[in-house]
């Protein structure tokens, strides 16, 4: 059986909006999340620090909202987004630091204060699915 034949839906690429990656939960598979996070981390590693660049072995902060899909696997194979992001950060030779469920502005302020990068796992501004 091919991978395509095993799918119960037609995958759609994630979109990029003013606040980051966007997509329906069904399309936020761990593989899709990992690929996107890895690409973004590799891009940031190519920038100089004064332009927001990150370096190997830097701490990199992650936080999540209270939606189940942010941290829990669902019956359709989606979810566990924060865990996937943490794995991508570690695989990018960075030190992932999970700050738990905090508001986006708190993560942003803390990361900026520390001079480090961050990713917020949230869907709080879009419909629940």
CSV table of C-alpha atoms in Angstrom, one decimal:
chain,number,residue,atom,x,y,z
A,1,UNK,CA,0.0,0.0,0.0
A,2,UNK,CA,1.3,3.5,-0.8
A,3,UNK,CA,1.3,6.3,1.6
A,4,UNK,CA,-1.2,8.2,-0.6
A,5,UNK,CA,-3.6,5.2,-0.6
A,6,UNK,CA,-3.5,5.2,3.2
A,7,UNK,CA,-4.7,8.8,3.6
A,8,UNK,CA,-8.3,9.6,4.5
A,9,UNK,CA,-8.0,13.1,3.0
A,10,UNK,CA,-6.1,15.1,0.4
A,11,UNK,CA,-3.3,16.9,2.1
A,12,UNK,CA,-3.0,20.6,1.7
A,13,UNK,CA,0.1,22.7,2.1
A,14,UNK,CA,0.1,24.9,5.2
A,15,UNK,CA,-0.3,28.6,4.5
A,16,UNK,CA,1.7,31.4,6.0
A,17,UNK,CA,-0.2,34.3,7.6
A,18,UNK,CA,0.7,37.4,9.5
A,19,UNK,CA,1.1,35.3,12.7
A,20,UNK,CA,2.9,32.2,11.2
A,21,UNK,CA,1.9,28.9,9.8
A,22,UNK,CA,-1.8,28.3,9.3
A,23,UNK,CA,-3.8,25.2,8.4
A,24,UNK,CA,-6.7,23.0,9.5
A,25,UNK,CA,-5.8,20.5,12.3
A,26,UNK,CA,-6.2,17.6,9.9
A,27,UNK,CA,-3.3,18.9,7.8
A,28,UNK,CA,-1.1,19.5,10.8
A,29,UNK,CA,0.4,16.0,10.9
A,30,UNK,CA,3.6,15.6,12.9
A,31,UNK,CA,5.5,15.1,9.6
A,32,UNK,CA,4.1,18.4,8.1
A,33,UNK,CA,4.8,20.3,11.3
A,34,UNK,CA,8.4,18.8,11.6
A,35,UNK,CA,9.2,19.7,8.0
A,36,UNK,CA,8.0,23.3,8.3
A,37,UNK,CA,9.7,23.9,11.7
A,38,UNK,CA,13.0,22.4,10.4
A,39,UNK,CA,13.0,24.6,7.4
A,40,UNK,CA,12.3,27.7,9.5
A,41,UNK,CA,15.0,26.9,12.0
A,42,UNK,CA,17.5,26.3,9.2
A,43,UNK,CA,16.6,29.6,7.7
A,44,UNK,CA,17.1,31.3,11.1
A,45,UNK,CA,20.5,29.6,11.5
A,46,UNK,CA,21.7,31.3,8.3
A,47,UNK,CA,20.9,34.8,9.6
A,48,UNK,CA,23.3,37.0,11.6
A,49,UNK,CA,22.3,37.5,15.2
A,50,UNK,CA,21.5,41.1,14.7
A,51,UNK,CA,18.9,40.1,12.1
A,52,UNK,CA,17.3,37.5,14.4
A,53,UNK,CA,19.6,34.6,13.6
A,54,UNK,CA,20.2,31.7,15.9
A,55,UNK,CA,23.3,29.6,16.5
A,56,UNK,CA,23.8,25.9,17.2
A,57,UNK,CA,23.5,25.0,20.9
A,58,UNK,CA,21.4,28.2,21.6
A,59,UNK,CA,18.4,27.8,23.9
A,60,UNK,CA,15.2,28.0,21.8
A,61,UNK,CA,11.9,28.5,23.6
A,62,UNK,CA,8.5,26.9,23.0
A,63,UNK,CA,5.1,27.4,24.6
A,64,UNK,CA,1.6,26.2,23.7
A,65,UNK,CA,-2.0,27.2,24.2
A,66,UNK,CA,-4.6,25.1,26.0
A,67,UNK,CA,-6.0,23.4,22.9
A,68,UNK,CA,-5.8,19.6,23.0
A,69,UNK,CA,-4.1,19.5,19.6
A,70,UNK,CA,-1.2,21.5,20.8
A,71,UNK,CA,0.1,18.7,23.1
A,72,UNK,CA,-2.2,15.6,22.7
A,73,UNK,CA,-2.5,13.1,19.8
A,74,UNK,CA,-6.0,12.9,18.4
A,75,UNK,CA,-7.8,10.0,16.7
A,76,UNK,CA,-7.0,11.3,13.2
A,77,UNK,CA,-3.3,11.3,13.7
A,78,UNK,CA,-3.0,15.1,14.3
A,79,UNK,CA,-1.9,16.9,17.4
A,80,UNK,CA,1.2,16.7,19.5
A,81,UNK,CA,2.3,19.8,17.8
A,82,UNK,CA,4.5,21.1,20.6
A,83,UNK,CA,6.3,17.7,21.0
A,84,UNK,CA,7.0,17.7,17.2
A,85,UNK,CA,8.4,21.3,17.4
A,86,UNK,CA,10.6,20.3,20.4
A,87,UNK,CA,12.0,17.4,18.3
A,88,UNK,CA,12.7,19.6,15.3
A,89,UNK,CA,14.5,22.1,17.6
A,90,UNK,CA,16.7,19.4,19.1
A,91,UNK,CA,17.4,17.9,15.7
A,92,UNK,CA,18.5,21.4,14.5
A,93,UNK,CA,21.3,21.2,17.2
A,94,UNK,CA,19.5,23.7,19.4
A,95,UNK,CA,18.5,23.3,23.1
A,96,UNK,CA,14.7,23.2,23.3
A,97,UNK,CA,13.1,24.8,26.4
A,98,UNK,CA,9.4,24.1,26.9
A,99,UNK,CA,7.8,26.9,28.9
A,100,UNK,CA,4.4,25.3,29.2
A,101,UNK,CA,1.0,26.8,28.5
A,102,UNK,CA,1.5,30.6,28.6
A,103,UNK,CA,0.1,33.5,26.5
A,104,UNK,CA,1.9,34.3,23.3
A,105,UNK,CA,3.0,37.8,24.5
A,106,UNK,CA,4.6,36.2,27.6
A,107,UNK,CA,6.7,33.9,25.4
A,108,UNK,CA,7.6,36.7,23.0
A,109,UNK,CA,8.7,39.0,25.8
A,110,UNK,CA,10.7,36.3,27.6
A,111,UNK,CA,12.5,35.2,24.4
A,112,UNK,CA,13.3,38.7,23.3
A,113,UNK,CA,14.6,39.5,26.8
A,114,UNK,CA,16.9,36.4,26.6
A,115,UNK,CA,17.9,37.2,23.0
A,116,UNK,CA,16.8,33.8,21.8
A,117,UNK,CA,14.3,32.4,19.3
A,118,UNK,CA,10.9,31.0,20.1
A,119,UNK,CA,7.9,29.2,18.6
A,120,UNK,CA,4.4,29.5,19.9
A,121,UNK,CA,1.9,26.6,19.3
A,122,UNK,CA,-1.5,28.3,19.2
A,123,UNK,CA,-4.7,28.4,17.2
A,124,UNK,CA,-6.4,30.8,19.6
A,125,UNK,CA,-7.2,33.3,16.9
A,126,UNK,CA,-8.8,30.9,14.5
A,127,UNK,CA,-11.7,28.3,14.6
A,128,UNK,CA,-11.2,25.3,16.8
A,129,UNK,CA,-10.6,22.9,13.9
